[in-house]
mmCIF file of C-alpha atoms (C1' of nucleotides) in Angstrom:
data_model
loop_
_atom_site.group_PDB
_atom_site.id
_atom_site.type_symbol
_atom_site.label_atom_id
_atom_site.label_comp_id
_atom_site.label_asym_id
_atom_site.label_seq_id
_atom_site.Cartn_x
_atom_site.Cartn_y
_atom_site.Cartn_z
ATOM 1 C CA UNK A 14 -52.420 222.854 195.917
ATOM 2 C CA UNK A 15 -55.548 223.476 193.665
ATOM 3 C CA UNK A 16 -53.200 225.595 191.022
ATOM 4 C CA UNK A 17 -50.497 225.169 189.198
ATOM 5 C CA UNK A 18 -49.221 227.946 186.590
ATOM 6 C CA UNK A 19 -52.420 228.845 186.389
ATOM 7 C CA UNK A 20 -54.037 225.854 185.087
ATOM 8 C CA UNK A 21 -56.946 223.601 187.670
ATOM 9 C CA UNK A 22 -54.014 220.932 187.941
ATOM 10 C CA UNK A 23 -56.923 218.667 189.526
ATOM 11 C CA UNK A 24 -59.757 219.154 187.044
ATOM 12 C CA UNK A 25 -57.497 218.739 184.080
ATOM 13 C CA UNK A 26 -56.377 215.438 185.805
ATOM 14 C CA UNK A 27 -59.417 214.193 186.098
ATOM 15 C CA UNK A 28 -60.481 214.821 182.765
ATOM 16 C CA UNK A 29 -57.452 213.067 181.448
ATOM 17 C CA UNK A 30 -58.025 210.201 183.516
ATOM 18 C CA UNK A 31 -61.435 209.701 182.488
ATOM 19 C CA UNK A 32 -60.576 210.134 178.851
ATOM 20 C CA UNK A 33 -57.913 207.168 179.231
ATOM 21 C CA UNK A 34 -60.155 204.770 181.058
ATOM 22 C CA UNK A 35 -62.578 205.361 178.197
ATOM 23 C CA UNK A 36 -59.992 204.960 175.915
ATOM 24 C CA UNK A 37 -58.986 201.610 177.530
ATOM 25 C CA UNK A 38 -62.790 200.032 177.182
ATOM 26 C CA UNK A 39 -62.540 201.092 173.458
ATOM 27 C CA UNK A 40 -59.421 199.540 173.263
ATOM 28 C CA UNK A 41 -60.426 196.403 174.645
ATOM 29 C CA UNK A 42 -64.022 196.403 172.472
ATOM 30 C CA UNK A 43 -61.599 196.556 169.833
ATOM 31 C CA UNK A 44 -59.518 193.462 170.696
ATOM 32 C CA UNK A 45 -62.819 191.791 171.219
ATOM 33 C CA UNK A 46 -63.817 192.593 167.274
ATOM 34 C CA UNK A 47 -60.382 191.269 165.966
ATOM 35 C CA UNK A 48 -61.037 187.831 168.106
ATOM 36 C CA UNK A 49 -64.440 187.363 166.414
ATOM 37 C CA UNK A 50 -63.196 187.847 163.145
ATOM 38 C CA UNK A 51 -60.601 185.241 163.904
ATOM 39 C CA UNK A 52 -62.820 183.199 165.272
ATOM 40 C CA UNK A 53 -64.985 183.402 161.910
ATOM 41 C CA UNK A 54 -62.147 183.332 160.055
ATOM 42 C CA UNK A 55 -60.760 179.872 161.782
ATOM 43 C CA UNK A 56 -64.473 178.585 160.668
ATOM 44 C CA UNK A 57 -64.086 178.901 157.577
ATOM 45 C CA UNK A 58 -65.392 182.590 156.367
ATOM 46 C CA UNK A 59 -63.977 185.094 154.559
ATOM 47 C CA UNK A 60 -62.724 188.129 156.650
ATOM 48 C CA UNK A 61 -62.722 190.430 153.590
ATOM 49 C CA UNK A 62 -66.522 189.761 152.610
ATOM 50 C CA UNK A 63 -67.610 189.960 155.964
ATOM 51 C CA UNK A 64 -66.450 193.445 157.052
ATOM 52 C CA UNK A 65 -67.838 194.481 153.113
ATOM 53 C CA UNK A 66 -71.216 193.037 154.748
ATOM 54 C CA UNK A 67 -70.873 194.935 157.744
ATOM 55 C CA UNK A 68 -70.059 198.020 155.762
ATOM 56 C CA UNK A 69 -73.024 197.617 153.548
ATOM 57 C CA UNK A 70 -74.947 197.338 156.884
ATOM 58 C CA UNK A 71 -73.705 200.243 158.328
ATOM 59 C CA UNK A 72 -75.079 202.490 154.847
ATOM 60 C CA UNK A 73 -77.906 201.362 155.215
ATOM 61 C CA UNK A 74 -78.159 202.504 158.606
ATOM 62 C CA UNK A 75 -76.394 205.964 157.595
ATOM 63 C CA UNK A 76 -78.595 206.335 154.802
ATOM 64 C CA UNK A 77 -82.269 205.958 157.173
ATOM 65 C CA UNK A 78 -80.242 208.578 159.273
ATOM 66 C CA UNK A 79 -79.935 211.298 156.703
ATOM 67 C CA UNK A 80 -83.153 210.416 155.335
ATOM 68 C CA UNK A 81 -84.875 211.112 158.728
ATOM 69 C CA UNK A 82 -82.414 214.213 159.218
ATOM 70 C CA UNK A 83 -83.074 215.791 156.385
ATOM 71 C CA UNK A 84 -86.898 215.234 156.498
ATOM 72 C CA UNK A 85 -86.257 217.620 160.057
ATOM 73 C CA UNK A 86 -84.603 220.062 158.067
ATOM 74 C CA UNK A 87 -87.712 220.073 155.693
ATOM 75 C CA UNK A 88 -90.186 220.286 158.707
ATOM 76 C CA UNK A 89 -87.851 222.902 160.028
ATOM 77 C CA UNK A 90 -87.710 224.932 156.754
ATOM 78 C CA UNK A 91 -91.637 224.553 156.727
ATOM 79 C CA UNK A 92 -92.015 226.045 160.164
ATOM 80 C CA UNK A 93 -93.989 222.741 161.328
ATOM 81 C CA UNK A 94 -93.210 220.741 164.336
ATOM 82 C CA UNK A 95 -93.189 224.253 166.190
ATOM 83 C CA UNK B 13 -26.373 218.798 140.290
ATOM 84 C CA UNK B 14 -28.548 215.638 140.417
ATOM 85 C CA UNK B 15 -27.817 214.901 143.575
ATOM 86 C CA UNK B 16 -28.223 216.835 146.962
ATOM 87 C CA UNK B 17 -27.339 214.877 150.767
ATOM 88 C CA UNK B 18 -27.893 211.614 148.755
ATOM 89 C CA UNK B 19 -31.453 212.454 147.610
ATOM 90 C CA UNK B 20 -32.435 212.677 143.496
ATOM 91 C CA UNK B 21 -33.561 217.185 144.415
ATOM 92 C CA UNK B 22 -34.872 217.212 141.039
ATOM 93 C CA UNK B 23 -36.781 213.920 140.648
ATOM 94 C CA UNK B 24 -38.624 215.561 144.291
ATOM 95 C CA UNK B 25 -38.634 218.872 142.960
ATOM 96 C CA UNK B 26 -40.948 217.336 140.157
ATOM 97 C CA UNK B 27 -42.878 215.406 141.986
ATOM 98 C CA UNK B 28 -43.832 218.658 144.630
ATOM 99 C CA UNK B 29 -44.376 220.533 141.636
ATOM 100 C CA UNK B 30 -46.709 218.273 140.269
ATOM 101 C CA UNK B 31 -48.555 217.780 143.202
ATOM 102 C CA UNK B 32 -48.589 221.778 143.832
ATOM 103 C CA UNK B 33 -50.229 222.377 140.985
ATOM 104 C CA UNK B 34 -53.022 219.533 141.172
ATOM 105 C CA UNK B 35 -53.687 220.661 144.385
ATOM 106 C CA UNK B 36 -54.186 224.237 142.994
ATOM 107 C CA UNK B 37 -56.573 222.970 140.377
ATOM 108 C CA UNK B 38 -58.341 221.213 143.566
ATOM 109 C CA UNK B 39 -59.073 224.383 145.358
ATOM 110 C CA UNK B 40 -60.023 226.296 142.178
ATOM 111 C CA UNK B 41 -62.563 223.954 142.452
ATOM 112 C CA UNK B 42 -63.910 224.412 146.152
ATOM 113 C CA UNK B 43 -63.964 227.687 144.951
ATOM 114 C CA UNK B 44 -65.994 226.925 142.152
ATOM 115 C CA UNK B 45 -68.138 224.567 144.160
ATOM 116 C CA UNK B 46 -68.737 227.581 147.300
ATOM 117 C CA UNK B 47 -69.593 230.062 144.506
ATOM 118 C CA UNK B 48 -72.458 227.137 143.436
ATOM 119 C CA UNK B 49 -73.800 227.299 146.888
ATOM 120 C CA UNK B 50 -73.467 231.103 147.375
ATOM 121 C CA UNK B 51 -75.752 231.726 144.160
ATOM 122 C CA UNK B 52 -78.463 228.926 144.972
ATOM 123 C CA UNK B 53 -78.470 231.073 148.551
ATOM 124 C CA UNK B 54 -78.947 233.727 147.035
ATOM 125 C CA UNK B 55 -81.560 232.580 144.928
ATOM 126 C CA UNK B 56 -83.599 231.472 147.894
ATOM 127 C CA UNK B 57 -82.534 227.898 148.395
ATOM 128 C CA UNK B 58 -81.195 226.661 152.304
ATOM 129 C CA UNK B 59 -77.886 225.702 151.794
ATOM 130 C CA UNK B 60 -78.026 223.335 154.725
ATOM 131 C CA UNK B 61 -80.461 221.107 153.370
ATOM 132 C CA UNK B 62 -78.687 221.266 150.412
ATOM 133 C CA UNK B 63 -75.968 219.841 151.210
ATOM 134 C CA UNK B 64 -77.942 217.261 153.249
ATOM 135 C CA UNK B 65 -79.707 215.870 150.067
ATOM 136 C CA UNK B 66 -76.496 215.642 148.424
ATOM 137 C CA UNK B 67 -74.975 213.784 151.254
ATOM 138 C CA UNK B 68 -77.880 211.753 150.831
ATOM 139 C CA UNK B 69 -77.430 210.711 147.091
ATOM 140 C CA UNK B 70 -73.477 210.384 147.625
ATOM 141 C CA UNK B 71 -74.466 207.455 150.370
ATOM 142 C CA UNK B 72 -76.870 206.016 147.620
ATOM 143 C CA UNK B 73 -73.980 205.884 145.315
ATOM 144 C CA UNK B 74 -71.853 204.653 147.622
ATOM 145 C CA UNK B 75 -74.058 202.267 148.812
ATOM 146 C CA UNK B 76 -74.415 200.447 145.358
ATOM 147 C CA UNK B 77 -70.507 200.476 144.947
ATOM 148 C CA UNK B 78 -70.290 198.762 147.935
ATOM 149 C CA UNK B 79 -72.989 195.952 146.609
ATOM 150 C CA UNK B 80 -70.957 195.862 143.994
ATOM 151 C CA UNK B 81 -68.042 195.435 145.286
ATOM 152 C CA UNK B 82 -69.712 192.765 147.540
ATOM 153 C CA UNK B 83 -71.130 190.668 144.497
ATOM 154 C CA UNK B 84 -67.331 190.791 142.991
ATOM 155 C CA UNK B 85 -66.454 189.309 146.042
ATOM 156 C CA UNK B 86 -69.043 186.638 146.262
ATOM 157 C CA UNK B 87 -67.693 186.009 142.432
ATOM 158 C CA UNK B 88 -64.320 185.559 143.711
ATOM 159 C CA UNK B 89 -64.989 183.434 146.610
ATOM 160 C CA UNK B 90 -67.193 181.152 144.161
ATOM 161 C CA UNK B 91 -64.466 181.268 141.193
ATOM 162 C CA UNK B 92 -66.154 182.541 139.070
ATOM 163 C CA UNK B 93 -65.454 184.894 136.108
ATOM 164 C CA UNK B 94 -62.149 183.066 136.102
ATOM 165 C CA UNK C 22 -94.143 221.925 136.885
ATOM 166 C CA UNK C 23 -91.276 224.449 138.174
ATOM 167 C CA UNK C 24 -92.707 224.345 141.701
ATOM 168 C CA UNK C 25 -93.143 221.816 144.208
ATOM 169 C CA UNK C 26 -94.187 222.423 147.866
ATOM 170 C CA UNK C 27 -92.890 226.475 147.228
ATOM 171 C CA UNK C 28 -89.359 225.045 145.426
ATOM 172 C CA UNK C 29 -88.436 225.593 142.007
ATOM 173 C CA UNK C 30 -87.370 222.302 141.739
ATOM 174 C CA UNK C 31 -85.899 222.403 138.390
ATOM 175 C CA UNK C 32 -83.620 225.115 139.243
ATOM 176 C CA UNK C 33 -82.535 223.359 142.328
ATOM 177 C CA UNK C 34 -81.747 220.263 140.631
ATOM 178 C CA UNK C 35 -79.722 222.508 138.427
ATOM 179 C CA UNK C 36 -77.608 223.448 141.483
ATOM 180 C CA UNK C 37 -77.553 220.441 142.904
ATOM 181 C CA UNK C 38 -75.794 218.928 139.999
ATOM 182 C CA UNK C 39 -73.396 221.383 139.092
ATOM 183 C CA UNK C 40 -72.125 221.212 142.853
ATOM 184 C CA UNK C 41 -72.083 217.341 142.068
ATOM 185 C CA UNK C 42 -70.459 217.357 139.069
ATOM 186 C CA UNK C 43 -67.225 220.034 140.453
ATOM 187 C CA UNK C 44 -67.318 217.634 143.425
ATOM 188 C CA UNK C 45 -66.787 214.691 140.902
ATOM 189 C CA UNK C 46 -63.926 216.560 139.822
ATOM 190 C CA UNK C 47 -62.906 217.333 142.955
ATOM 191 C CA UNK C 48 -62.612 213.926 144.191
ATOM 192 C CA UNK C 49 -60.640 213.019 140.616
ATOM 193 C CA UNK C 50 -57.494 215.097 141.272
ATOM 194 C CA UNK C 51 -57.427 213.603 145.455
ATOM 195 C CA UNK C 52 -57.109 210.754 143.175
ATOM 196 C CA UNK C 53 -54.640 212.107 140.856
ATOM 197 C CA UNK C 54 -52.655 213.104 143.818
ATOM 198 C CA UNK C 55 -53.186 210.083 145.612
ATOM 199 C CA UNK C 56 -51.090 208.586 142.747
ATOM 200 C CA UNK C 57 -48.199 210.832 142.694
ATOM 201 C CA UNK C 58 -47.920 210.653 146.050
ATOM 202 C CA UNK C 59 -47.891 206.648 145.169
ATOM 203 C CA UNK C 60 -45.675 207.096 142.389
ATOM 204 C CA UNK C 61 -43.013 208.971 144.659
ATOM 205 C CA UNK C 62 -43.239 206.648 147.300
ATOM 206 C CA UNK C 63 -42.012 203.929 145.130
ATOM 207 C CA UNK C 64 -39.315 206.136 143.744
ATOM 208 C CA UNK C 65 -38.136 205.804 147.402
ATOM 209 C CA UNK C 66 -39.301 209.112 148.589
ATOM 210 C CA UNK C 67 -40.650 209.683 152.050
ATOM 211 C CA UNK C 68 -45.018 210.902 151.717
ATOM 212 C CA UNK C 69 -45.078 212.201 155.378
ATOM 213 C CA UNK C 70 -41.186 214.075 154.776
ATOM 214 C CA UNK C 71 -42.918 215.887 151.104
ATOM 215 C CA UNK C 72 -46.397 216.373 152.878
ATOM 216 C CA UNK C 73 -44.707 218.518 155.320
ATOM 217 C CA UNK C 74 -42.673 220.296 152.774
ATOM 218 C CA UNK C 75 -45.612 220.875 150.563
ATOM 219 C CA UNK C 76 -47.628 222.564 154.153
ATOM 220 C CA UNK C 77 -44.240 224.783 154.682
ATOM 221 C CA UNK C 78 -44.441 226.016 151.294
ATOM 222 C CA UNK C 79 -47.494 226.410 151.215
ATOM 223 C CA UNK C 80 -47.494 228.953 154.363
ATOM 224 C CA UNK C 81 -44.543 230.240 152.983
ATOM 225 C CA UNK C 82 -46.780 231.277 149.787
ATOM 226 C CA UNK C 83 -49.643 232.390 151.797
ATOM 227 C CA UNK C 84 -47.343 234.371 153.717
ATOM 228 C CA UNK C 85 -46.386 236.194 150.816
ATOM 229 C CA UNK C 86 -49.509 236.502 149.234
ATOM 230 C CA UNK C 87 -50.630 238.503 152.429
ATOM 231 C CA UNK C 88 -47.920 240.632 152.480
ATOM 232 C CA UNK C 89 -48.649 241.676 148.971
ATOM 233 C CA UNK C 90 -52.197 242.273 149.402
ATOM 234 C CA UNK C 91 -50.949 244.446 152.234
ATOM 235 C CA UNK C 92 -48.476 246.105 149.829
ATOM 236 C CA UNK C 93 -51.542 246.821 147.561
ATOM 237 C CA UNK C 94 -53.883 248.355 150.268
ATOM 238 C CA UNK C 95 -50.466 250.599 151.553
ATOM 239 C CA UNK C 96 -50.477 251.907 147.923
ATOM 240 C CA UNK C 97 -53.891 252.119 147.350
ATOM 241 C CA UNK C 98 -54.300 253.969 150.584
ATOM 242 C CA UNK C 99 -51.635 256.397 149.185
ATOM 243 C CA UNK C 100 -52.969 257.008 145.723
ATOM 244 C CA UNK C 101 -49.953 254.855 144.076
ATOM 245 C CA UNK C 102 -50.750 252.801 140.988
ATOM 246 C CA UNK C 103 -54.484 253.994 140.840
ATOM 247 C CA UNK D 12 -81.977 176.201 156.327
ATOM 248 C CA UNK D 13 -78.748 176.206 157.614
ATOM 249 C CA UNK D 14 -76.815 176.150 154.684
ATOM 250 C CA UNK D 15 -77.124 178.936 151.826
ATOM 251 C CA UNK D 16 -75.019 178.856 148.545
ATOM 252 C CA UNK D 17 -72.480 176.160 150.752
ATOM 253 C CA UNK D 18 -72.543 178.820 153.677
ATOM 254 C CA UNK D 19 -73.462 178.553 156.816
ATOM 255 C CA UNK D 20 -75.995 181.651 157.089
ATOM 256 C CA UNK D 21 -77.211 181.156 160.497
ATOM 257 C CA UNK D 22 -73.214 181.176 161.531
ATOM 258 C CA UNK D 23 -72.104 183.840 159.461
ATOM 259 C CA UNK D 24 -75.349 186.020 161.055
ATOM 260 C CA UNK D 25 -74.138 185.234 164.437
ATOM 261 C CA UNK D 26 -71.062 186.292 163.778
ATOM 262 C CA UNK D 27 -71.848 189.756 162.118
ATOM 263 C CA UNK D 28 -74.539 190.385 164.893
ATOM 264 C CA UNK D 29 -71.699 190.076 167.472
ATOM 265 C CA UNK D 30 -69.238 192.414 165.659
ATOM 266 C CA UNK D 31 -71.776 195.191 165.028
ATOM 267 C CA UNK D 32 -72.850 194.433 168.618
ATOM 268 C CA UNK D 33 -69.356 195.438 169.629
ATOM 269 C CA UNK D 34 -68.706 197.914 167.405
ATOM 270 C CA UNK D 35 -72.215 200.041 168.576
ATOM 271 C CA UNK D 36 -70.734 200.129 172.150
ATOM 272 C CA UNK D 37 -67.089 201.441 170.629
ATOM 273 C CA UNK D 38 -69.107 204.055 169.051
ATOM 274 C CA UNK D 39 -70.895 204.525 172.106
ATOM 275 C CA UNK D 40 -67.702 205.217 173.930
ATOM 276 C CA UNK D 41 -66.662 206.952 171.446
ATOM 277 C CA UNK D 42 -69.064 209.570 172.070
ATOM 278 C CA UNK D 43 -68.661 209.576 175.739
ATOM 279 C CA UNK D 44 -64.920 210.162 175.475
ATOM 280 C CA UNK D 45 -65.946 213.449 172.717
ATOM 281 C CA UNK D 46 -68.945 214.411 175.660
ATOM 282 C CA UNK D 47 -65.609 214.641 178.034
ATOM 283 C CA UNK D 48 -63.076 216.486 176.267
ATOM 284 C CA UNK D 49 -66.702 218.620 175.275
ATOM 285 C CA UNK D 50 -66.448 219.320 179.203
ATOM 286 C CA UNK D 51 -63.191 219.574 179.376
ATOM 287 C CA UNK D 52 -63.368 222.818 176.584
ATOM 288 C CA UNK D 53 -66.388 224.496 178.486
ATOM 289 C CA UNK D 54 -64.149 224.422 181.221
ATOM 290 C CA UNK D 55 -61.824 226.486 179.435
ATOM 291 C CA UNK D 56 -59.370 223.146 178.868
ATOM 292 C CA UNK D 57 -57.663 223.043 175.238
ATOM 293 C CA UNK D 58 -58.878 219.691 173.539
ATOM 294 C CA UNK D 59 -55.503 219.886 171.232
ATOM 295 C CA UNK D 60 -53.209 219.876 174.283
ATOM 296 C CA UNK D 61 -55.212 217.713 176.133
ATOM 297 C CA UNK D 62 -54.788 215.119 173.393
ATOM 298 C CA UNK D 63 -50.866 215.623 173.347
ATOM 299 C CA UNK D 64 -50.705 214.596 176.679
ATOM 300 C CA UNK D 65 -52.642 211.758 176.566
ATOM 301 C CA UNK D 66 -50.643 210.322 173.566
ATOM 302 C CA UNK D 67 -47.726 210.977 175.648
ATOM 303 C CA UNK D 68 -48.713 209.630 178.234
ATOM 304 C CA UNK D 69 -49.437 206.165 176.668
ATOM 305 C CA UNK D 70 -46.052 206.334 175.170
ATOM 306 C CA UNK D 71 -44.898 206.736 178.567
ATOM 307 C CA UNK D 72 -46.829 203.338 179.371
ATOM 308 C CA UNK D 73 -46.308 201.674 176.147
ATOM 309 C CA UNK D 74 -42.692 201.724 177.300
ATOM 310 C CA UNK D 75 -42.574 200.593 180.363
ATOM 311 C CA UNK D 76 -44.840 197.671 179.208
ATOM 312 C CA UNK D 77 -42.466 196.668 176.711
ATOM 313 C CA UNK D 78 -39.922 196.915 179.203
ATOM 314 C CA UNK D 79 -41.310 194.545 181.264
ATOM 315 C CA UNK D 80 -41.984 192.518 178.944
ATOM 316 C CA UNK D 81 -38.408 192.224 177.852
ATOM 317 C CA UNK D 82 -37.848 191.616 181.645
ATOM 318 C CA UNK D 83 -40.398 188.845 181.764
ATOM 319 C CA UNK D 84 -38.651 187.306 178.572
ATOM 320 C CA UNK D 85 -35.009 187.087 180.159
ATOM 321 C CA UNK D 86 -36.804 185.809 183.660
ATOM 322 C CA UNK D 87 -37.744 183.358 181.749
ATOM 323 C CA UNK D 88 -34.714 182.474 179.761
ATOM 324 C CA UNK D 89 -33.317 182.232 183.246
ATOM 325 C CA UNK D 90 -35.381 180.106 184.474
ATOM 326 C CA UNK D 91 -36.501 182.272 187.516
ATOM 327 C CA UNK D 92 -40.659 183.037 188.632
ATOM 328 C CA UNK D 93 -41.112 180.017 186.270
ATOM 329 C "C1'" DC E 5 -43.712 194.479 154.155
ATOM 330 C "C1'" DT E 6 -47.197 196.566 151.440
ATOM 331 C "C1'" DG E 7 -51.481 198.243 150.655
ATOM 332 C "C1'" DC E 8 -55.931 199.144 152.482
ATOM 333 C "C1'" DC E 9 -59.200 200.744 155.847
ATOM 334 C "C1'" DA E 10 -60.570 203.042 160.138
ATOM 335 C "C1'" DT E 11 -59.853 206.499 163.127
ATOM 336 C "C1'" DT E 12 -58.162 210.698 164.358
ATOM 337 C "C1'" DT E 13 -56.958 215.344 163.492
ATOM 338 C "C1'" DT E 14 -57.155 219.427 160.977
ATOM 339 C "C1'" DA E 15 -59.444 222.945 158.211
ATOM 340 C "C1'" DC E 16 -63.348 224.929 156.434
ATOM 341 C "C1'" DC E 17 -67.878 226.859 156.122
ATOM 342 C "C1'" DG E 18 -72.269 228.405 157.586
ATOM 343 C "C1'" DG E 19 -74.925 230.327 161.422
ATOM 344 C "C1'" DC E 20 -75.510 233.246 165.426
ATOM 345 C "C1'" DG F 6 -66.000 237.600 165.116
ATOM 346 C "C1'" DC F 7 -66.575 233.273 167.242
ATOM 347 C "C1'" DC F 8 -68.586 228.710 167.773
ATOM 348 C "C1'" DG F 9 -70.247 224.550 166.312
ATOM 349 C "C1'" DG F 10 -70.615 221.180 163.176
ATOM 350 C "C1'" DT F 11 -69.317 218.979 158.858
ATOM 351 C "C1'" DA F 12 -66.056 217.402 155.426
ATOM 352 C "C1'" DA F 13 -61.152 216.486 154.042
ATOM 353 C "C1'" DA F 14 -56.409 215.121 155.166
ATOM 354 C "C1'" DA F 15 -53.366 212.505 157.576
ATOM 355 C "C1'" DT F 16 -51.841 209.221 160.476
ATOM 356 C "C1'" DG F 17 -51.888 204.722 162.478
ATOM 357 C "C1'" DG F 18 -53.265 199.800 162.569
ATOM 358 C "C1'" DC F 19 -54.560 195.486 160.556
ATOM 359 C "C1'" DA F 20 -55.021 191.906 156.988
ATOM 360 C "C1'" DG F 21 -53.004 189.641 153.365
#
DNA sequence: CTGCCATTTTACCGGC
DNA sequence: GCCGGTAAAATGGCAG
């Protein structure tokens, strides 16, 4: 029984159940985050200025990105890089 | 007529009606904003890369509010600027 | 020096920051209806309960809107109101 | 130089290299779980639906967890599988 | 329990 | 006219 109403009963299953097992490992990455920042916490840091850190971080890293992206666009525009 | 199933109808009726009309004034302007883009188009410019180098100075922006934000936290955790 | 690389780059910085500056007004009424929103919720309203009404009301204008734009083409088409 | 402004830098580093550690392989599941429902669509799947019946389906679990649980709680009050 | 932040979902806009 | 990607809205989750 490949069909049901029409719809690859199978494939959509397995889609599904890759999706959730995926879902799980994120889940579980995430626990792992909120146990670090406990664990900093419980030494003595400040939760609140350390995820502003990691924030600033992550701009940074955002902010190379678009600078590289948009430096394709240019090249692009310019017909180089052909 | 104040009240309607328990709830204060014209006290929400206000609120909705503010909102309504501030969202209104929002998407005048988009409008406003799509017209911008539509003339620079036409004018020669590549709207893709336009929007890319103002994505690109938003995350500079950004970027020093968060340092900002980070140094008022420093402040904080240091007392100062009691 | 108008050009730069083949781009008028004073005229582009003129776009640039006219889309910037609507976008700066853009983002201050999401604020101003951040704050309503705020405001009501205090009052004791339900935000998810008035989002929802705003959307129906919303449609329901759109709705009507389209049916009077379809109004206008019926007359149009038949020489009414020229 | 352990100590920086009465924090512990080297610490505090460890700690924000092990988050951002973790969060690059959330993001990196992240994309695989998009890459799948990305499959899912070129198969002809809808994404929207398929994402209604996953959140059903971990209410589904959700419940019977906390079910258990409850179960667990009064086997315990009752001194039984101690 | 409230407010804030991240993630998710929806809607829009440009390109093909 | 549709698709893909990008930005905005909305919901949910976590810290304080």
């Amino acid at each position: 029984m490949a069909e049901v109403g029409g719809i690859a009963a199978e494939r959509l299953r397995s889609f599904i159940e890759r999706i959730e097992r995926l879902e799980e490992e994120k889940a579980a990455l995430a626990a792992d985050i909120r146990e670090v920042y406990a664990e900093a916490k419980s030494t003595g840091f400040d939760v609140k200025t350390m995820r502003q850190v990691i924030r600033l971080r992550k701009l940074d890293r955002d902010d190379r990105e678009a600078q590289e992206h948009l430096l394709d666009l240019y090249k692009q525009a310019l017909g180089l890089e052909g």
